[in-house]
Coordinates of C-alpha atoms and ligand atoms in Angstrom, one line a residue:
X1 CA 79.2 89.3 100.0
X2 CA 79.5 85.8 99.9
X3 CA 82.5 84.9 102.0
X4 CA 84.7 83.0 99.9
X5 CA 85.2 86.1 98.3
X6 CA 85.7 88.1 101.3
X7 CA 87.9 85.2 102.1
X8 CA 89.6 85.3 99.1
X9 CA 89.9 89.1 99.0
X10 CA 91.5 88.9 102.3
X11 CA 94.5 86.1 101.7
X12 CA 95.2 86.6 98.2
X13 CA 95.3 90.3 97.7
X14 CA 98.4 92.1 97.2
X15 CA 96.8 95.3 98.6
X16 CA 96.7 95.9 102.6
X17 CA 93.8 98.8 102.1
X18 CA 91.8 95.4 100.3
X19 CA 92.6 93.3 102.9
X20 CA 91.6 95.4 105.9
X21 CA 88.3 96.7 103.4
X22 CA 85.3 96.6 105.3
X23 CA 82.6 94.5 103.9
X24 CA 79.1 97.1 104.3
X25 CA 76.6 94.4 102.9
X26 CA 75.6 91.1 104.8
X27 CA 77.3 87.7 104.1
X28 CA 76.2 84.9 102.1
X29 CA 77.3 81.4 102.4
X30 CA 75.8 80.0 98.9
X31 CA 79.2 79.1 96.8
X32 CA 81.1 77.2 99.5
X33 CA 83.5 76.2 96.7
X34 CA 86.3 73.2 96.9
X35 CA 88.5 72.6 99.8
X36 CA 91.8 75.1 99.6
X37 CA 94.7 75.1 101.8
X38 CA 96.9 78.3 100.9
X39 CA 100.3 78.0 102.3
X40 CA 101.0 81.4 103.0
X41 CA 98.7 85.1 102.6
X42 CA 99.5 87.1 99.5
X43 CA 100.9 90.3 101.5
X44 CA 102.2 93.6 99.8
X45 CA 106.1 93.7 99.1
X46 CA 106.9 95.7 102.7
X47 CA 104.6 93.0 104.7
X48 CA 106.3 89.7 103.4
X49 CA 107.0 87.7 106.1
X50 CA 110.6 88.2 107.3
X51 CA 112.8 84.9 107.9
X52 CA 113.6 83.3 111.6
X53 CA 114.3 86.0 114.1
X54 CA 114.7 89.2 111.7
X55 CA 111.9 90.9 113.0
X56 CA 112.3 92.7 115.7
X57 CA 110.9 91.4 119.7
X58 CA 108.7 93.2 121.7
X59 CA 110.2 96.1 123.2
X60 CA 110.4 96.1 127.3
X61 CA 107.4 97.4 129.2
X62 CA 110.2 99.5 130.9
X63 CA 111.2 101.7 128.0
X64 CA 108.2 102.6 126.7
X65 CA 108.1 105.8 127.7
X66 CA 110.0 107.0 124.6
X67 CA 107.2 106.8 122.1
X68 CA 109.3 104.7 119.2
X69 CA 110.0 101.9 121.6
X70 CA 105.7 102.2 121.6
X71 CA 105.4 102.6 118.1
X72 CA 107.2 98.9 117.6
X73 CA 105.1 97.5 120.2
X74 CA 101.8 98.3 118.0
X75 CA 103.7 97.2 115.1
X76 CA 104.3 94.2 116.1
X77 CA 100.5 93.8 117.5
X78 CA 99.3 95.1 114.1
X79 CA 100.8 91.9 112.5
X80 CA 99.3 89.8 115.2
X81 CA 96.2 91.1 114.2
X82 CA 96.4 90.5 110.8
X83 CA 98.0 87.0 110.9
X84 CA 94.4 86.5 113.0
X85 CA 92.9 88.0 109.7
X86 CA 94.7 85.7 107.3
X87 CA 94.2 82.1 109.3
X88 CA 90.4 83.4 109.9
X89 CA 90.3 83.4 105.6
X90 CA 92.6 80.3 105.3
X91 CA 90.0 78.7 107.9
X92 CA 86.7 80.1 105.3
X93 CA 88.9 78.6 102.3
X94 CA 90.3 75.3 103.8
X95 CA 86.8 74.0 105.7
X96 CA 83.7 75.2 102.9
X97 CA 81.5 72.2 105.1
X98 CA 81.6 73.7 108.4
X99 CA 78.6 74.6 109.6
X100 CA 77.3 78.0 108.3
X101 CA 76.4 79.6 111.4
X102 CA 80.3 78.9 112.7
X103 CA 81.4 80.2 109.1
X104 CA 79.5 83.3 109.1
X105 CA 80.2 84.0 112.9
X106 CA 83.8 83.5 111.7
X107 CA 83.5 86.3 109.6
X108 CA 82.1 88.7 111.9
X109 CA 85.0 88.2 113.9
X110 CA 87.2 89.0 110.7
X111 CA 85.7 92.6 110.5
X112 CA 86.9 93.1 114.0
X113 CA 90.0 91.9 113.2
X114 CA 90.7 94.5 110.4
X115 CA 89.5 97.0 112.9
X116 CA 92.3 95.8 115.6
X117 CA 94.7 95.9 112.8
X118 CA 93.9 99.2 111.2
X119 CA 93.8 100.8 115.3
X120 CA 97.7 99.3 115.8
X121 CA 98.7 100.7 112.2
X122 CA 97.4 104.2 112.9
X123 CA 99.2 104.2 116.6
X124 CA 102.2 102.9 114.8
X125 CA 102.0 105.8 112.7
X126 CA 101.0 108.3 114.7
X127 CA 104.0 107.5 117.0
X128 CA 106.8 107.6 114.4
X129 CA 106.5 103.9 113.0
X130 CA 104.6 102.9 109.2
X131 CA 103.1 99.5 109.0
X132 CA 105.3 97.9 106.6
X133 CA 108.7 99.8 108.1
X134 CA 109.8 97.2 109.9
X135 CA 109.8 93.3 109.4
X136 CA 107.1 91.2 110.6
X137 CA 107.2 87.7 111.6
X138 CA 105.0 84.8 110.9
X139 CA 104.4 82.7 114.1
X140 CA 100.6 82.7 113.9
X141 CA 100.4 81.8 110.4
X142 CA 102.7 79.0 110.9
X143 CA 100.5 77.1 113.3
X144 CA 97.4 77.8 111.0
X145 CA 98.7 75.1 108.1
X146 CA 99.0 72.3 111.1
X147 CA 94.7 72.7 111.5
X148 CA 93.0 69.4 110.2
X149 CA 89.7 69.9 111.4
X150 CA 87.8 73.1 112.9
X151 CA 88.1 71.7 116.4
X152 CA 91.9 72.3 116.1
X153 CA 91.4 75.8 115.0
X154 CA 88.9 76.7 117.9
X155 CA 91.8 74.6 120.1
X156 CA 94.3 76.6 119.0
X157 CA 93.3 80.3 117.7
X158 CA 90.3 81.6 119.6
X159 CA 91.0 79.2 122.7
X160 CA 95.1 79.9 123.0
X161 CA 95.7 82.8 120.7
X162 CA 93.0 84.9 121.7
X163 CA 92.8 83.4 124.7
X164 CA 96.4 84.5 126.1
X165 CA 95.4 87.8 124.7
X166 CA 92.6 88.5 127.2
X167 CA 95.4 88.4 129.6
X168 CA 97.9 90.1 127.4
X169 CA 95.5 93.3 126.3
X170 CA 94.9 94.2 130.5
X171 CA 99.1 93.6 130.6
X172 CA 99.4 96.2 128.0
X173 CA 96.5 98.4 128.6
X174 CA 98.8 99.1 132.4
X175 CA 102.1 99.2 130.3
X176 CA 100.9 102.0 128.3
X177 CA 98.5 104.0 131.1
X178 CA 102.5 103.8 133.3
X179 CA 104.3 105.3 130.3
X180 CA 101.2 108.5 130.3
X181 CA 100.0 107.4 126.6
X182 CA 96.1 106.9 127.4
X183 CA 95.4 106.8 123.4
X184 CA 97.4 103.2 123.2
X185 CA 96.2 102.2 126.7
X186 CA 92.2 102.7 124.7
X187 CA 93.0 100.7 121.6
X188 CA 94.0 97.5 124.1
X189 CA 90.8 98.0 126.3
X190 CA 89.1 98.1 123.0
X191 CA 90.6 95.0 121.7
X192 CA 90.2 93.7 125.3
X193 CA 86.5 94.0 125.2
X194 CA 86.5 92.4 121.5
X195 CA 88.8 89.3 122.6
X196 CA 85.9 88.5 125.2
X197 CA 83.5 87.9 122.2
X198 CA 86.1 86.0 120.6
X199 CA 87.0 83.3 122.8
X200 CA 83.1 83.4 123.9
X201 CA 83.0 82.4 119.6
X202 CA 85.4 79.6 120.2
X203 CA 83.8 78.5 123.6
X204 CA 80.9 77.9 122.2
X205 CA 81.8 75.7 118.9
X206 CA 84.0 73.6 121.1
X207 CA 80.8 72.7 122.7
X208 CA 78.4 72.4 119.8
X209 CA 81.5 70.5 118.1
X210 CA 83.0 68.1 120.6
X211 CA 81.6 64.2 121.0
X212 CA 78.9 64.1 123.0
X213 CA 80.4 62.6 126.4
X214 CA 83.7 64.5 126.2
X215 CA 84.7 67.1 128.6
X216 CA 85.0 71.1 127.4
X217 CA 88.8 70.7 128.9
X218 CA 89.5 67.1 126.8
X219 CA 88.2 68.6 123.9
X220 CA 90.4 71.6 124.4
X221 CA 93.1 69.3 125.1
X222 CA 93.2 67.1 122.4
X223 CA 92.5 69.3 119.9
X224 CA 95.7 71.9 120.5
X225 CA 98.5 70.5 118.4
X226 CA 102.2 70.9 119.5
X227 CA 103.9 72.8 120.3
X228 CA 100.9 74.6 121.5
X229 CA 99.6 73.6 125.2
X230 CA 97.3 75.4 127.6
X231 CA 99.8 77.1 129.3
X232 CA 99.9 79.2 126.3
X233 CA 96.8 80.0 126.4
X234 CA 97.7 82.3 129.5
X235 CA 99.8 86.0 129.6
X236 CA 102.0 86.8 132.4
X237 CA 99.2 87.5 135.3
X238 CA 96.0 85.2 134.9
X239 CA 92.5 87.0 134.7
X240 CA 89.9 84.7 135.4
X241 CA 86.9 87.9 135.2
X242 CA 87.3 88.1 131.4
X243 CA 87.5 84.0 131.0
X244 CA 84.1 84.1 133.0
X245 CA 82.8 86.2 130.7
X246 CA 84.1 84.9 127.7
X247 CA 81.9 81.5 128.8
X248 CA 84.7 79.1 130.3
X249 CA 83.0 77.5 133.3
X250 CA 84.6 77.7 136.8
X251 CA 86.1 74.0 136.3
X252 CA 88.1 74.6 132.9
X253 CA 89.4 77.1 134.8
X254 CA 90.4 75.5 137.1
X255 CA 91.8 73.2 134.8
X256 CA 93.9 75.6 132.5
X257 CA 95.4 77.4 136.4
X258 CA 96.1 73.9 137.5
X259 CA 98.0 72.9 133.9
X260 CA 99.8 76.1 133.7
X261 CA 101.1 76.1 137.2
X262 CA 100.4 79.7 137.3
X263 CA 99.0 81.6 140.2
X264 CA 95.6 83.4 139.9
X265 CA 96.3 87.6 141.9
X266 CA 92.0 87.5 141.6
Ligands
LIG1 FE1 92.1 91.1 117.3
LIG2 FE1 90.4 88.3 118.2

């Protein structure tokens, strides 16, 4: 499939079971097309992004023992996931000269994305909540229309989005295990092991992308637009093991611990 057509399938359909569709045949990269910046994903009518502070917040850790308070908890992640989705196509659409390597890796990371989105939905479900029930927000998607270059994406998805969520799928993986639901505590340790891949994606572009001469951690830097910063980039308890693995060298680590002011427990 070439992928401004899985691109295109995935911001501009009305239909979720089209969006999350998994491509079976292997990508091709042969009609780039024309530069195209789409302001917002075409969602169905129960998935429209929901003004300012309608949807709801994440529930407390300390009530998620009753099983709706979990079912809005994988709601909420489900539309994380597919915002992810959506800026993954906007990014196909908006930069058709990137290199076709990063493109097609891009995409790769897209099926895993519907994956992460279809596993929340189903939990959601499962535990009393549809996807589409309840209204979603747009906070991802909003930072997507500031990237100018690909360096700002891999600044500010893979590198802060993703990155904070290596941190954030161990947080919830516990939250869940604590409130005796082992099926939700899976899905996270699944995404968990995903997220590695995904900021070891972004690691590596920032590298094969950057000046010559320029650090990893001035790259990262310069690239993240506001109001995003590194600190951002981190949950509530820094991991360090998955940032190793995901390719970040023991000095930008050092570096994002040292920006963030926050204490490593490793
Ligand atoms: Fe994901
Ligand atoms: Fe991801």
């Amino acid at each position: 499939m070439e992928l401004r057509a899985f691109a295109e399938r995935v911001l501009l359909s009305d239909s979720l079971d089209l969006k999350l569709e998994r491509v079976r045949e292997s990508f091709t990269d042969v009609t780039t097309g024309t530069e195209l910046r789409v302001t917002e994903p075409v969602r169905p009518s129960n998935l429209q992004f929901a003004p300012r502070r309608a949807a709801p917040a994440m529930p407390h850790p300390s009530t998620f023992t009753d099983p709706k308070r979990r079912a809005i908890a994988h709601h909420i992640m489900a539309n994380h996931e597919l915002q992810a989705l959506e800026v993954m196509a906007w990014v196909l659409l908006a930069f058709p000269n990137a290199p076709a390597e990063f493109r097609t890796g891009i995409a790769h990371v897209m099926q895993d994305e519907q994956r992460h989105t279809l596993m929340h939905m189903e939990r959601s479900s499962a535990l009393g909540v549809k996807f589409g029930d309840l209204p979603v927000n747009c906070y991802i998607w909003k930072k997507a229309l500031g990237f100018e270059n690909v360096l700002q994406y891999i600044a500010g998805l893979p590198l802060t989005f993703e990155g904070r969520n290596l941190d954030h799928t161990l947080e919830f993986e516990d939250y869940f295990l604590k409130a005796g639901d082992p099926k939700s505590a899976a899905i996270m340790k699944t995404i968990h092991r995903d997220e590695i891949a995904h900021v070891a994606f972004g690691m590596e572009w920032l590298r094969r992308l950057k000046p010559e001469g320029q650090s990893e951690w001035d790259a990262y830097v310069q690239n993240l637009q506001y109001p995003l910063r590194p600190n951002k980039s981190i949950g509530d308890i820094f991991h360090a093991e998955p940032r190793l693995a995901a390719g970040m060298t023991p000095d930008f680590l050092n570096r994002l611990q040292h920006d963030s002011g926050t204490p490593s427990p490793e």
